[in-house]
Amino acid sequence: MSSHIPIGRKVTLNDIAAGCGVSRATVSLVLRGSPLVNKLTRARVEEELRRQGYVYNRAAANLRRRTSTSIALVLNDLANPFFAEFAAGVDEALAAAGFVTLLGCTGESPAREQAVLGSLLEHGPAGIILSPAEHSRAADVLAAVGRRAPLLLFNRELGGALPEFAHWDQLMLDNQHGARLATEHLLERGHRRIAFFGGHHDSSSCRQRHAGYAEAMRGAGLRTEPHWRIECAPTRLDAAHHTPALFAGAFAPTAAVCYNDAVALGLMLGLNQRGLRPGHDFALTGFDDIAEAALGMPPLTTLSAAPRERGGQAAELVLERLQQPQAASRQTVAPVRLIVRESSCPPPIT
Amino acid sequence: MSSHIPIGRKVTLNDIAAGCGVSRATVSLVLRGSPLVNKLTRARVEEELRRQGYVYNRAAANLRRRTSTSIALVLNDLANPFFAEFAAGVDEALAAAGFVTLLGCTGESPAREQAVLGSLLEHGPAGIILSPAEHSRAADVLAAVGRRAPLLLFNRELGGALPEFAHWDQLMLDNQHGARLATEHLLERGHRRIAFFGGHHDSSSCRQRHAGYAEAMRGAGLRTEPHWRIECAPTRLDAAHHTPALFAGAFAPTAAVCYNDAVALGLMLGLNQRGLRPGHDFALTGFDDIAEAALGMPPLTTLSAAPRERGGQAAELVLERLQQPQAASRQTVAPVRLIVRESSCPPPIT
DNA sequence: CTGAAAGCGCTTACAG
DNA sequence: CTGAAAGCGCTTACAG
C-alpha cells in the first residue's frame, strides 16, 4: 500500500453555501453553469467562490457522478524523443478536451508495465493509451486492464494475440509503406544492390519495415542476397559493430535501408571505419527523423512519423471511443513521410 | 466545464462483502492489510477480491481519508529531451513511492501555465513540481496555487519576486559553477581571448552562466572585450547567424563558452561558413549534453546536469516536503559535470 | 428558482 | 475479531 499524505483544510461547497446563505445544491448548480439559478444568486455565489478561493474537487464530483476526467498514458520510454514528442501531443489534445494525463513509464519492462497499469487503474482513468514494453504479452495486458477502461494500443503490437484483441483500438505507424518509400527512393537514385540493415526480426515494426523493403525490391524485379539482411540491436553501437557483415559476401550492397535512425547513424560510423564515406561511396536511409538525423555527416534521409501529431491523434481516438463504447474497434495506420537528405546519394560510378 | 464520461458498473467493496458474507468494513481492513482480521476471513476475502476482479478505487479512499496520492508535474517543454529525461526520472521516483504523476505541459506560455495549474489542482495533487514557462510571474503562480499544495520550482526562477517566495522549495542547476568550469578548462588549454556566446540576458540561467564565465576570466586576471559577449536566441539557427559578430572587432576570440549546446552547434555551423574548423581553429563548449553533443563534428565539450537524476531528486524533495509541511523552504543547487570532448582544442599556433 | 435528502465508494472510530 | 453508522465533497432527482 502506498503512503498517505494528509491534506490541509480546504474550502468546500458547504463553506460557500454558508458564506452567502444558500444551499449546497445551489452552489453546485452555479458551478456547473446551470441556467436554473437566479442571476443575482449566481452573482452572489460567484463572488463568494472568489472571495474564499474555492477550488473544485473534481475527484469528489467524479465519484458522485461516476465519471472520469483523466486518461492514462503508459509509455515504454519517455526519454526517447519520439515518445516525448508523442506525449506532448497527447497531453495537449487531452488538456484541450478538459482531461488530465496520468503518466506512467515502463522502461521497456513488462513487469513494470503490469505494476504501472495496476496503479494507474486505481485512479480510475476513463481510458488508456499504451505504447507497450518490448516483450509485453496481450494476455497480461488484458488481465491488468480487463474491461475497466478502453485501451488504445500505440506503435507496437503485443505478443501472443488473443480473441479479446478485437476490443482494443490501435494506432500504428505505416512501417511497411515507409520502408517501401525509402527503398523506392534508393532505386530511383540508381541503386540495385540494396541491403536491409539492423533491428530484430521478433519486433513487429522491424518485420513490417522489412516487408516494405522486400516489396519494393520485388516490384523492381530485383533479387536479394542473404547477407543483405543483417540483424542487430537497434542501437548505434551494435549497428557499427555489424557493419562488416554487409561486405562479407560477393555482390556487396551499394546502399542500405536501415531499421531506424540510430542504426543508420551507427552504420555511418562503421562505414567510416572501413574508409567508406556515407553519402558518397554508400547510400543509406533511416526511420524516425530524430533530431540528430538532420545533423549527421552527411544529413540522413529518413522517414518522419510526426510524433506530436500522432499524440494528438491518439488522444482523439480514445476520446471518440469514450463517446461510443460499443462501436467496433478501429485499427488506424498513421502515414509516414520521406525526408530526403544527402545520405541517399546515387551509387558510385564503377 | 469539461466533458463527462460515464463509467461502467464496477466491482465495489459491497460486492465483495456480499460475495463472502462479511461487512464492508472487514473487506476494507483486509485491503489495507490490517492485522485485526482473522486469517481465515482474510483468505476468504482475498479469494473473493480475485474472483470478482476488484480494483481499488483510490479516489474514493483519498476523498474519505483526505489524502492524495498524486503529484502534478508541470513542464514548459516536454519535447525538449532534457525535460523528457527529467520527467522520466520524476515519474520513476514517484511510482516507487506509490504516487502517480499528473502531467501538464505549458509550451512556454504563462497563460497556458495558469490554465494547466488550475486544471491539475482540481484533481487534488499532494504537491507540484513546476518548471516555469519563460516569462511566468511569481504573483500569477501564487494566485493559481496558493497554499493548496506545496510547490517545487525547477530549473528557472520566476519573474517578479514575492514575499511568499520563501514558502517554495527550489531545485536549480549550478549554472554559474558549470560555466566557470568550462571557462577554466579553456584557460587551461591555453586560451586567453574567450567569448561568451548566445542566450538572452533576461533569462536567469543565462545571467548565471555568464557570471560564472566572468568570474573565471577575472580569476585569471583577464579583461574581456565588448564583442566577446554576443546575445542571440538559444537556437542553432540564430547562433549561426550571429557568428560573424564575434569577429567584428579587434582581438578576435580563439574560443567561446556557449550558453547551451544548441547555440554551440549553431556556432559550429557559423564557423564552418567562415572557413574556420571548430575544434581546430576555434575552441568551444556547450551546456546540457544533449544527444547531438557527442555526435557533433567535432564532438562537443559540454556540461551535463544528469536530467534523469534531477527528476528523481525533485521527486524526493516534494515527497520530503509532504512529510514536513512546516519545515523551512529549501533552495537546492544541483551539481553539473564537465564532459571534455574534441571541440575544446588548444588555441591555434600563430 | 431553491432546499432537503440520498448516495458515489471508500474509511474509521465505536460497539459488541 | 466483526458490523453498523457516519462522513469525505460532491451531484441529482424530487418537493415546494
XYZ file of C-alpha atoms (C1' of nucleotides) in Angstrom:
732
model
C 0.000 0.000 0.000
C 1.225 3.475 -0.760
C 1.972 6.246 1.669
C -0.785 8.666 2.595
C -0.398 12.383 2.746
C -2.891 14.421 4.777
C -4.362 17.418 3.042
C -4.942 20.728 4.772
C -8.450 22.012 5.405
C -9.941 23.121 2.129
C -12.808 25.335 1.162
C -15.848 23.230 0.218
C -19.307 23.848 -1.155
C -20.541 23.995 2.434
C -18.309 26.948 3.186
C -19.537 28.787 0.140
C -23.171 27.945 0.842
C -22.870 29.108 4.446
C -20.941 32.202 3.330
C -23.773 33.506 1.203
C -26.814 31.911 2.758
C -27.850 29.434 0.091
C -27.835 25.665 -0.024
C -25.029 23.469 -1.250
C -27.196 22.389 -4.146
C -27.499 25.939 -5.426
C -23.758 26.460 -5.282
C -23.281 23.250 -7.200
C -25.692 24.426 -9.869
C -23.787 27.691 -10.182
C -20.523 25.804 -10.569
C -21.940 23.639 -13.283
C -23.349 26.662 -15.089
C -26.988 25.644 -14.726
C -29.499 28.143 -16.175
C -31.882 27.366 -13.319
C -30.191 29.762 -10.917
C -31.337 33.331 -10.439
C -28.898 35.882 -11.837
C -28.474 37.676 -8.550
C -27.996 34.450 -6.616
C -25.443 33.358 -9.182
C -23.536 36.626 -8.839
C -23.539 36.393 -5.052
C -22.274 32.811 -5.163
C -19.604 33.575 -7.709
C -18.362 36.456 -5.619
C -18.171 34.178 -2.591
C -16.313 31.491 -4.555
C -13.701 34.048 -5.498
C -13.559 35.510 -2.023
C -12.865 32.197 -0.345
C -10.552 30.934 -3.098
C -12.654 27.874 -3.753
C -11.105 25.033 -5.774
C -13.414 22.499 -7.342
C -12.825 18.963 -6.079
C -13.123 17.045 -9.282
C -12.388 13.713 -7.626
C -15.443 14.074 -5.394
C -17.593 15.147 -8.309
C -16.328 12.269 -10.429
C -17.094 9.839 -7.638
C -20.657 11.050 -7.297
C -21.296 11.290 -10.990
C -19.459 8.086 -11.764
C -17.389 9.812 -14.394
C -13.724 10.303 -15.014
C -11.721 13.176 -16.416
C -8.344 11.524 -16.716
C -6.619 9.385 -19.326
C -3.657 7.159 -18.513
C -0.652 7.434 -20.813
C 1.694 4.480 -20.410
C 4.949 4.680 -22.319
C 7.795 2.262 -22.754
C 10.423 5.013 -22.874
C 9.731 8.664 -22.233
C 13.395 9.594 -22.553
C 13.216 8.665 -26.231
C 12.486 11.953 -28.058
C 9.965 10.216 -30.286
C 7.804 9.289 -27.305
C 8.442 12.589 -25.574
C 7.022 14.385 -28.602
C 4.164 11.918 -28.690
C 3.415 12.536 -25.008
C 3.451 16.283 -25.537
C 0.918 15.835 -28.343
C -1.283 13.604 -26.209
C -1.230 15.974 -23.263
C -2.016 18.989 -25.394
C -5.043 17.363 -27.005
C -6.309 15.934 -23.724
C -5.973 19.270 -21.953
C -7.934 20.926 -24.731
C -10.732 18.417 -24.106
C -10.703 19.051 -20.345
C -8.911 15.827 -19.475
C -5.813 15.339 -17.433
C -2.924 12.990 -18.255
C -1.907 10.297 -15.786
C 1.635 9.428 -16.772
C 3.355 6.081 -16.352
C 6.683 4.836 -17.693
C 7.600 1.189 -18.006
C 11.232 1.366 -19.126
C 10.607 -1.487 -21.591
C 9.854 -3.877 -18.734
C 6.653 -5.939 -18.993
C 6.736 -6.416 -15.210
C 6.816 -2.681 -14.598
C 4.109 -2.293 -17.198
C 1.864 -4.551 -15.124
C 2.597 -2.563 -11.980
C 2.094 0.771 -13.706
C -1.208 -0.266 -15.289
C -2.435 -1.573 -11.940
C -1.509 1.589 -10.105
C -2.955 3.926 -12.717
C -6.199 1.976 -12.924
C -6.787 2.556 -9.210
C -7.044 6.221 -10.097
C -9.899 5.436 -12.437
C -8.832 6.773 -15.830
C -11.569 6.983 -18.455
C -9.208 5.437 -20.987
C -5.660 4.241 -21.535
C -3.100 4.938 -24.220
C -0.453 2.254 -24.129
C 2.796 2.021 -26.006
C 3.750 -1.469 -24.853
C 7.079 -2.550 -23.471
C 9.180 -4.652 -25.803
C 8.035 -8.148 -24.871
C 4.688 -7.307 -23.351
C 2.062 -10.018 -23.882
C -1.568 -9.462 -24.789
C -2.798 -11.858 -22.114
C -1.001 -9.937 -19.353
C -2.291 -6.585 -20.513
C -5.783 -7.993 -20.727
C -5.508 -9.353 -17.196
C -4.369 -5.990 -15.876
C -6.847 -3.817 -17.731
C -9.833 -6.057 -18.390
C -12.902 -4.051 -19.246
C -12.153 -1.344 -16.754
C -11.142 1.212 -19.359
C -10.909 1.284 -23.144
C -7.360 0.835 -24.350
C -5.619 2.313 -27.360
C -2.513 0.469 -28.437
C 0.152 2.693 -29.948
C 3.197 1.943 -32.016
C 3.733 -1.741 -31.249
C 1.665 -4.870 -31.290
C 1.505 -7.151 -28.279
C 2.906 -10.636 -28.156
C 0.568 -13.654 -28.248
C -2.640 -12.496 -29.902
C -5.969 -13.101 -28.195
C -9.663 -13.156 -29.113
C -10.254 -10.122 -26.907
C -7.798 -8.263 -29.071
C -10.694 -7.152 -31.181
C -11.822 -4.842 -28.380
C -8.722 -2.702 -28.460
C -8.195 0.190 -30.806
C -4.835 0.542 -32.458
C -2.753 3.380 -33.822
C 0.268 2.115 -35.707
C 2.802 3.722 -37.984
C 2.793 2.737 -41.591
C 6.124 0.964 -41.266
C 5.740 -1.101 -44.363
C 4.823 1.787 -46.625
C 7.596 3.921 -45.150
C 10.297 1.353 -45.809
C 8.935 0.856 -49.293
C 9.193 4.607 -49.959
C 12.797 4.623 -48.769
C 13.688 1.616 -50.901
C 11.986 3.036 -53.987
C 13.824 6.290 -53.441
C 17.156 4.450 -53.481
C 16.064 2.514 -56.567
C 15.258 5.769 -58.325
C 18.699 7.036 -57.429
C 20.057 4.103 -59.420
C 20.894 1.555 -56.728
C 20.313 -2.125 -57.469
C 22.091 -3.840 -54.588
C 20.246 -2.571 -51.540
C 20.500 -4.120 -48.073
C 18.076 -4.005 -45.167
C 20.145 -3.280 -42.091
C 19.501 -3.603 -38.365
C 16.652 -4.411 -35.989
C 15.491 -7.787 -34.751
C 13.032 -9.938 -36.601
C 10.972 -10.584 -33.470
C 9.895 -6.938 -33.397
C 6.706 -6.325 -35.344
C 7.841 -2.919 -36.595
C 11.040 -4.467 -37.916
C 9.146 -7.190 -39.745
C 6.827 -4.613 -41.268
C 9.657 -2.402 -42.428
C 11.467 -5.343 -43.911
C 8.288 -6.355 -45.720
C 8.078 -2.892 -47.287
C 11.675 -3.151 -48.409
C 11.132 -6.641 -49.858
C 8.006 -5.459 -51.627
C 9.879 -2.641 -53.337
C 12.732 -4.925 -54.360
C 10.323 -7.466 -55.811
C 8.438 -4.669 -57.525
C 11.664 -3.662 -59.265
C 12.310 -7.260 -60.263
C 15.404 -7.481 -58.055
C 16.607 -10.442 -56.058
C 18.288 -10.010 -52.700
C 21.292 -11.761 -51.180
C 21.201 -13.335 -47.711
C 23.964 -11.076 -46.396
C 21.895 -8.039 -47.359
C 19.747 -8.688 -44.302
C 21.793 -8.050 -41.181
C 20.066 -8.192 -37.809
C 21.371 -6.243 -34.837
C 20.078 -4.395 -31.775
C 18.526 -1.050 -32.708
C 21.410 0.947 -31.281
C 24.199 2.947 -32.777
C 26.883 0.823 -31.210
C 25.620 -2.547 -32.309
C 24.999 -1.234 -35.797
C 28.590 -0.049 -36.078
C 29.794 -3.483 -34.940
C 27.735 -5.315 -37.554
C 28.784 -3.162 -40.477
C 31.449 -5.587 -41.788
C 28.827 -8.311 -42.265
C 27.311 -6.267 -45.097
C 30.501 -6.678 -47.100
C 31.200 -10.285 -46.204
C 29.844 -11.909 -49.386
C 30.003 -11.286 -53.108
C 27.677 -8.582 -54.526
C 28.344 -6.055 -51.778
C 25.424 -3.627 -51.477
C 25.806 -0.012 -52.530
C 23.017 1.161 -50.272
C 21.078 0.156 -47.164
C 17.608 0.802 -45.870
C 18.155 0.923 -42.103
C 15.682 -0.169 -39.479
C 15.833 3.233 -37.801
C 17.929 6.382 -37.432
C 20.014 5.056 -34.567
C 21.034 2.087 -36.673
C 21.714 4.342 -39.665
C 23.954 6.618 -37.606
C 25.811 3.578 -36.310
C 26.215 2.272 -39.847
C 27.726 5.640 -40.791
C 30.331 5.124 -38.083
C 31.011 1.592 -39.284
C 31.354 2.770 -42.879
C 33.795 5.491 -41.882
C 35.890 2.878 -40.102
C 36.104 0.912 -43.353
C 37.156 4.027 -45.241
C 33.777 4.356 -46.942
C 32.191 7.794 -46.945
C 28.455 7.565 -46.252
C 26.574 9.762 -48.710
C 29.407 9.410 -51.251
C 30.529 5.798 -51.521
C 27.476 4.275 -49.894
C 23.872 5.450 -49.593
C 21.617 4.892 -46.608
C 18.248 5.823 -45.134
C 16.891 5.811 -41.589
C 13.496 5.837 -39.919
C 12.084 8.234 -37.251
C 13.696 11.574 -38.131
C 15.275 12.047 -34.726
C 16.932 15.386 -34.089
C 20.390 14.040 -34.886
C 19.273 12.877 -38.329
C 19.431 16.350 -39.827
C 22.840 16.912 -38.248
C 24.578 13.731 -39.275
C 27.611 13.743 -41.522
C 26.042 13.610 -44.024
C 22.462 14.569 -43.056
C 20.306 11.467 -43.077
C 17.463 10.700 -45.457
C 14.746 9.282 -43.251
C 11.039 8.847 -42.554
C 9.093 11.073 -40.224
C 6.039 9.893 -38.341
C 5.319 13.354 -36.904
C 5.148 12.037 -33.341
C 3.490 15.120 -31.885
C 0.603 14.849 -34.344
C 0.379 11.128 -33.590
C -0.059 12.071 -29.942
C -2.940 14.358 -30.783
C -4.435 11.656 -32.971
C -4.122 9.061 -30.199
C -5.910 11.395 -27.808
C -8.699 11.960 -30.321
C -9.089 8.234 -30.816
C -9.533 7.418 -27.116
C -11.867 10.344 -26.636
C -14.007 9.156 -29.532
C -14.037 5.685 -28.066
C -15.408 7.123 -24.824
C -18.333 8.539 -26.737
C -19.022 5.244 -28.468
C -18.037 2.434 -26.146
C -19.801 -0.157 -28.234
C -18.551 0.768 -31.687
C -16.317 -1.711 -33.494
C -12.639 -1.400 -32.671
C -10.538 0.688 -35.010
C -7.166 -0.117 -36.490
C -5.633 3.177 -37.578
C -2.437 3.369 -39.581
C -0.688 6.725 -39.472
C 1.089 7.955 -42.581
C 4.819 8.401 -42.689
C 6.727 10.953 -44.778
C 10.008 10.535 -46.631
C 12.524 13.285 -45.897
C 15.279 13.332 -48.479
C 18.713 14.492 -47.345
C 22.294 13.984 -48.534
C 22.829 10.458 -47.225
C 20.863 8.875 -50.085
C 23.385 9.595 -52.826
C 23.480 7.817 -56.191
C 25.719 4.741 -56.391
C 29.422 5.375 -57.018
C 30.461 5.096 -60.668
C 32.411 1.902 -61.110
C -16.592 22.764 -17.663
C -15.064 19.659 -19.094
C -16.847 16.773 -20.699
C -18.016 13.901 -18.561
C -17.534 10.278 -19.367
C -19.773 7.675 -17.720
C -18.016 4.697 -16.219
C -19.376 1.194 -16.468
C -20.559 -0.661 -13.389
C -17.593 -1.597 -11.268
C -16.999 -4.091 -8.534
C -17.081 -2.362 -5.146
C -16.449 -3.294 -1.549
C -20.157 -4.030 -1.235
C -19.963 -6.711 -3.908
C -17.031 -8.352 -2.195
C -18.657 -8.137 1.236
C -21.879 -9.649 -0.084
C -19.930 -12.254 -2.022
C -18.329 -13.728 1.076
C -20.758 -12.775 3.809
C -18.769 -10.184 5.756
C -19.226 -6.460 6.188
C -17.710 -3.757 4.024
C -15.569 -2.679 6.934
C -13.905 -6.067 7.140
C -13.094 -6.047 3.455
C -11.603 -2.597 3.826
C -9.421 -3.803 6.679
C -8.213 -6.707 4.544
C -7.347 -4.339 1.706
C -5.389 -2.095 3.964
C -3.513 -5.062 5.437
C -4.834 -4.653 8.962
C -3.659 -7.306 11.468
C -7.076 -7.204 13.136
C -8.646 -9.586 10.653
C -8.888 -13.342 11.246
C -6.612 -15.318 8.941
C -9.421 -17.406 7.509
C -11.636 -14.392 6.960
C -8.751 -12.659 5.246
C -8.150 -15.613 2.947
C -11.822 -15.810 2.053
C -11.969 -12.105 1.287
C -8.787 -12.178 -0.760
C -10.101 -15.042 -2.813
C -13.309 -13.133 -3.451
C -11.396 -9.997 -4.450
C -9.528 -12.022 -7.048
C -12.618 -13.826 -8.194
C -14.582 -10.676 -8.898
C -11.594 -8.778 -10.302
C -11.866 -5.998 -7.756
C -9.967 -2.761 -8.428
C -9.356 -0.429 -5.525
C -10.929 2.976 -6.014
C -8.205 5.194 -4.745
C -10.094 8.389 -5.483
C -12.880 7.338 -3.125
C -10.387 6.306 -0.464
C -8.471 9.560 -0.844
C -11.687 11.517 -0.511
C -12.651 9.777 2.703
C -9.190 9.874 4.204
C -8.482 13.378 2.948
C -5.252 12.283 1.420
C -3.735 12.401 -2.025
C -1.521 10.027 -3.939
C -0.711 12.163 -6.942
C 1.887 14.795 -7.739
C 1.465 17.310 -10.542
C 4.390 17.714 -12.925
C 4.119 20.902 -14.954
C 6.723 21.373 -17.664
C 7.433 24.191 -20.047
C 8.527 21.866 -22.848
C 8.279 18.092 -22.721
C 9.527 17.722 -26.295
C 12.916 19.009 -25.147
C 14.966 15.876 -24.351
C 16.309 17.488 -21.208
C 12.812 17.777 -19.728
C 11.743 14.419 -21.110
C 14.609 12.792 -19.209
C 13.696 14.837 -16.175
C 10.073 13.720 -16.397
C 11.119 10.084 -16.704
C 13.196 10.490 -13.543
C 10.334 12.143 -11.684
C 7.832 9.501 -12.709
C 10.128 6.661 -11.770
C 10.779 8.011 -8.294
C 7.119 8.881 -7.694
C 5.965 5.457 -8.808
C 8.454 3.851 -6.433
C 6.866 5.849 -3.613
C 3.336 4.830 -4.625
C 2.438 8.141 -6.199
C 1.075 8.830 -9.627
C 2.199 11.633 -11.952
C -0.332 14.163 -13.219
C 1.296 15.615 -16.304
C 0.814 19.095 -17.689
C 2.664 20.946 -20.451
C 2.670 24.690 -20.860
C 4.565 25.151 -24.119
C 6.409 28.131 -22.619
C 3.157 30.075 -22.321
C 2.393 31.675 -18.937
C -1.293 31.748 -19.881
C -1.356 28.013 -20.506
C 0.612 27.550 -17.311
C -2.217 29.218 -15.411
C -4.800 27.006 -17.085
C -2.790 23.845 -16.545
C -2.149 24.591 -12.866
C -5.831 25.326 -12.351
C -6.954 22.145 -14.017
C -4.427 19.931 -12.251
C -5.243 21.433 -8.851
C -8.873 20.346 -9.263
C -7.547 16.802 -9.195
C -6.049 17.448 -5.792
C -2.345 16.661 -6.160
C -0.389 16.354 -2.921
C 2.364 18.507 -4.411
C 3.519 20.246 -7.572
C 6.780 20.207 -9.477
C 6.925 23.210 -11.762
C 9.427 24.087 -14.415
C 8.046 27.517 -15.227
C 7.286 28.902 -18.652
C 9.719 31.503 -19.905
C 8.066 34.686 -18.643
C 5.974 33.229 -15.870
C 5.496 35.601 -12.909
C 5.655 34.649 -9.254
C 2.465 36.532 -8.444
C 0.458 34.602 -11.030
C 1.759 31.242 -9.881
C 0.990 32.168 -6.313
C -2.534 33.153 -7.274
C -3.093 29.855 -9.056
C -1.556 27.587 -6.453
C -1.914 29.431 -3.182
C -1.493 27.130 -0.227
C -3.346 24.269 -1.856
C -0.235 22.202 -2.472
C 3.473 22.600 -1.812
C 5.377 23.668 -4.886
C 8.885 22.800 -6.014
C 10.366 25.168 -8.556
C 12.729 23.515 -11.012
C 15.302 24.910 -13.372
C 14.161 28.508 -13.693
C 13.305 31.311 -11.350
C 10.035 33.181 -11.651
C 9.746 36.811 -12.656
C 8.861 39.439 -10.049
C 9.928 38.056 -6.687
C 7.461 37.974 -3.802
C 7.489 37.653 -0.032
C 5.674 34.314 -0.295
C 8.576 33.062 -2.346
C 10.103 31.819 0.841
C 7.475 29.073 1.002
C 8.544 27.409 -2.213
C 11.321 24.899 -2.481
C 13.721 25.211 -5.363
C 15.903 22.864 -7.364
C 18.225 24.731 -9.676
C 21.212 23.759 -11.767
C 24.565 25.156 -10.793
C 24.768 27.286 -13.903
C 27.387 29.627 -12.597
C 29.736 26.913 -11.451
C 29.267 24.994 -14.689
C 30.159 27.946 -16.890
C 33.140 28.653 -14.667
C 34.347 25.067 -15.115
C 34.048 25.359 -18.892
C 35.891 28.675 -18.928
C 38.658 27.417 -16.673
C 39.023 24.373 -18.897
C 39.569 26.610 -21.929
C 42.014 28.718 -19.943
C 43.977 25.611 -19.051
C 44.092 24.696 -22.697
C 45.901 27.974 -23.236
C 43.158 30.297 -24.446
C 43.219 33.934 -23.364
C 40.656 35.532 -25.654
C 37.443 33.714 -24.715
C 33.955 34.888 -25.678
C 30.599 34.141 -24.044
C 28.229 33.349 -26.870
C 24.436 33.163 -27.112
C 21.402 33.337 -24.867
C 19.462 36.375 -23.717
C 20.357 38.400 -20.682
C 16.778 38.409 -19.396
C 16.969 34.675 -18.715
C 18.204 33.887 -15.224
C 20.138 30.822 -16.332
C 21.936 32.878 -18.959
C 22.876 35.550 -16.425
C 24.165 32.871 -14.064
C 26.253 31.188 -16.726
C 27.680 34.494 -17.838
C 28.544 35.269 -14.225
C 30.495 32.006 -13.973
C 32.374 32.860 -17.143
C 33.144 36.388 -15.934
C 34.310 35.021 -12.595
C 36.778 32.654 -14.254
C 38.105 35.374 -16.534
C 38.575 37.759 -13.605
C 40.194 34.944 -11.645
C 42.722 34.547 -14.421
C 43.352 38.282 -14.443
C 41.954 38.689 -17.946
C 39.897 41.510 -19.331
C 37.094 40.934 -21.816
C 36.084 42.863 -24.912
C 32.509 44.026 -25.541
C 32.187 41.988 -28.756
C 33.045 38.850 -26.804
C 29.513 38.901 -25.422
C 27.068 38.142 -28.235
C 23.405 37.704 -27.361
C 21.123 35.604 -29.527
C 18.133 33.299 -29.221
C 19.123 29.900 -27.788
C 18.685 28.133 -31.118
C 21.055 26.683 -33.652
C 19.871 28.939 -36.420
C 20.153 32.227 -34.591
C 23.565 31.227 -33.265
C 24.819 30.541 -36.789
C 23.530 33.957 -37.889
C 25.309 35.787 -35.093
C 28.692 34.128 -35.596
C 30.218 36.983 -37.633
C 29.697 39.398 -34.716
C 32.364 37.514 -32.753
C 34.957 38.535 -35.305
C 33.754 42.088 -35.873
C 36.306 43.859 -33.626
C 39.991 43.691 -32.922
C 41.209 40.899 -30.599
C 39.068 38.190 -32.163
C 38.434 35.407 -29.641
C 40.047 31.987 -30.088
C 37.370 30.229 -28.052
C 33.802 30.626 -26.859
C 31.840 29.419 -23.864
C 28.364 28.943 -25.332
C 25.103 29.439 -23.478
C 23.990 25.893 -24.365
C 24.544 23.033 -26.780
C 22.079 24.277 -29.385
C 23.960 27.562 -29.556
C 27.296 25.757 -29.700
C 26.161 23.566 -32.582
C 24.914 26.664 -34.386
C 28.222 28.375 -33.797
C 29.946 25.365 -35.355
C 27.880 25.890 -38.490
C 28.706 29.583 -38.490
C 32.417 28.863 -38.067
C 32.388 26.385 -40.933
C 30.788 29.026 -43.135
C 33.707 31.355 -42.345
C 36.186 28.621 -43.209
C 37.110 28.055 -39.558
C 37.209 24.467 -38.339
C 35.632 24.130 -34.885
C 37.882 22.021 -32.677
C 40.934 23.015 -34.755
C 40.950 26.726 -35.435
C 38.472 27.676 -32.754
C 37.521 26.041 -29.456
C 34.053 25.972 -27.959
C 31.978 24.466 -25.154
C 28.235 23.918 -24.711
C 25.845 23.287 -21.853
C 23.278 20.456 -21.372
C 24.963 17.468 -23.038
C 22.098 16.823 -25.427
C 22.315 13.660 -27.510
C 23.713 15.513 -30.522
C 26.612 16.875 -28.493
C 28.568 13.635 -28.611
C 27.899 13.326 -32.339
C 28.872 16.816 -33.449
C 31.729 17.424 -35.815
C 33.755 17.627 -33.692
C 32.142 16.140 -30.564
C 31.243 18.937 -28.183
C 32.780 19.584 -24.781
C 29.835 20.409 -22.562
C 28.251 20.297 -19.117
C 25.856 17.609 -18.038
C 23.163 18.165 -15.439
C 22.091 14.492 -15.458
C 18.418 15.375 -16.026
C 17.081 11.965 -15.100
C 18.768 12.098 -11.700
C 17.459 15.650 -11.269
C 13.985 14.255 -11.808
C 14.476 11.689 -9.067
C 15.863 14.393 -6.826
C 12.901 16.686 -7.498
C 10.523 13.864 -6.608
C 12.408 13.211 -3.371
C 12.269 16.870 -2.475
C 8.480 17.191 -2.863
C 7.902 13.931 -1.036
C 10.062 15.141 1.858
C 8.140 18.380 1.925
C 4.897 16.413 2.309
C 6.298 14.820 5.432
C 7.352 18.151 6.859
C 4.936 20.797 5.658
C 6.195 23.338 8.162
C 9.937 22.994 7.681
C 11.817 25.946 6.232
C 11.904 26.064 2.439
C 14.931 24.580 0.742
C 16.999 26.009 -2.083
C 18.856 23.113 -3.648
C 21.533 23.587 -6.277
C 22.281 20.511 -8.353
C 25.857 19.901 -9.436
C 26.882 19.960 -13.055
C 29.684 17.924 -14.618
C 32.178 18.945 -17.299
C 32.422 16.469 -20.170
C 35.547 17.051 -22.201
C 35.419 16.228 -25.900
C 37.293 17.303 -29.006
C 35.685 20.705 -29.506
C 37.760 22.322 -26.751
C 41.074 22.226 -28.567
C 44.090 24.374 -27.689
C 44.394 27.707 -29.497
C 45.917 27.608 -32.978
C 49.650 28.445 -33.073
C 50.059 31.887 -34.599
C -35.932 29.279 -8.648
C -34.129 26.932 -4.096
C -33.534 23.348 -0.369
C -33.601 18.656 1.979
C -32.168 14.135 1.234
C -29.853 10.312 -0.691
C -25.766 8.348 -2.454
C -20.951 7.739 -5.300
C -17.010 4.043 -2.869
C -14.411 4.206 0.484
C -12.504 4.569 5.954
C -12.745 4.908 10.757
C -13.987 5.361 15.363
C -17.169 2.889 18.211
C -19.821 -1.011 20.000
C -20.253 -5.628 20.781
C -12.244 -10.183 15.681
C -16.559 -8.150 13.091
C -20.511 -4.971 11.995
C -23.473 -0.615 11.965
C -23.073 4.119 11.304
C -21.248 8.421 9.973
C -18.909 11.149 6.713
C -15.170 12.757 2.866
C -17.086 16.690 -1.120
C -19.703 16.495 -4.450
C -24.492 15.815 -7.680
C -29.136 14.942 -8.662
C -33.816 13.773 -8.677
C -37.601 15.440 -6.039
C -40.501 18.678 -3.486
C -42.067 23.074 -2.757
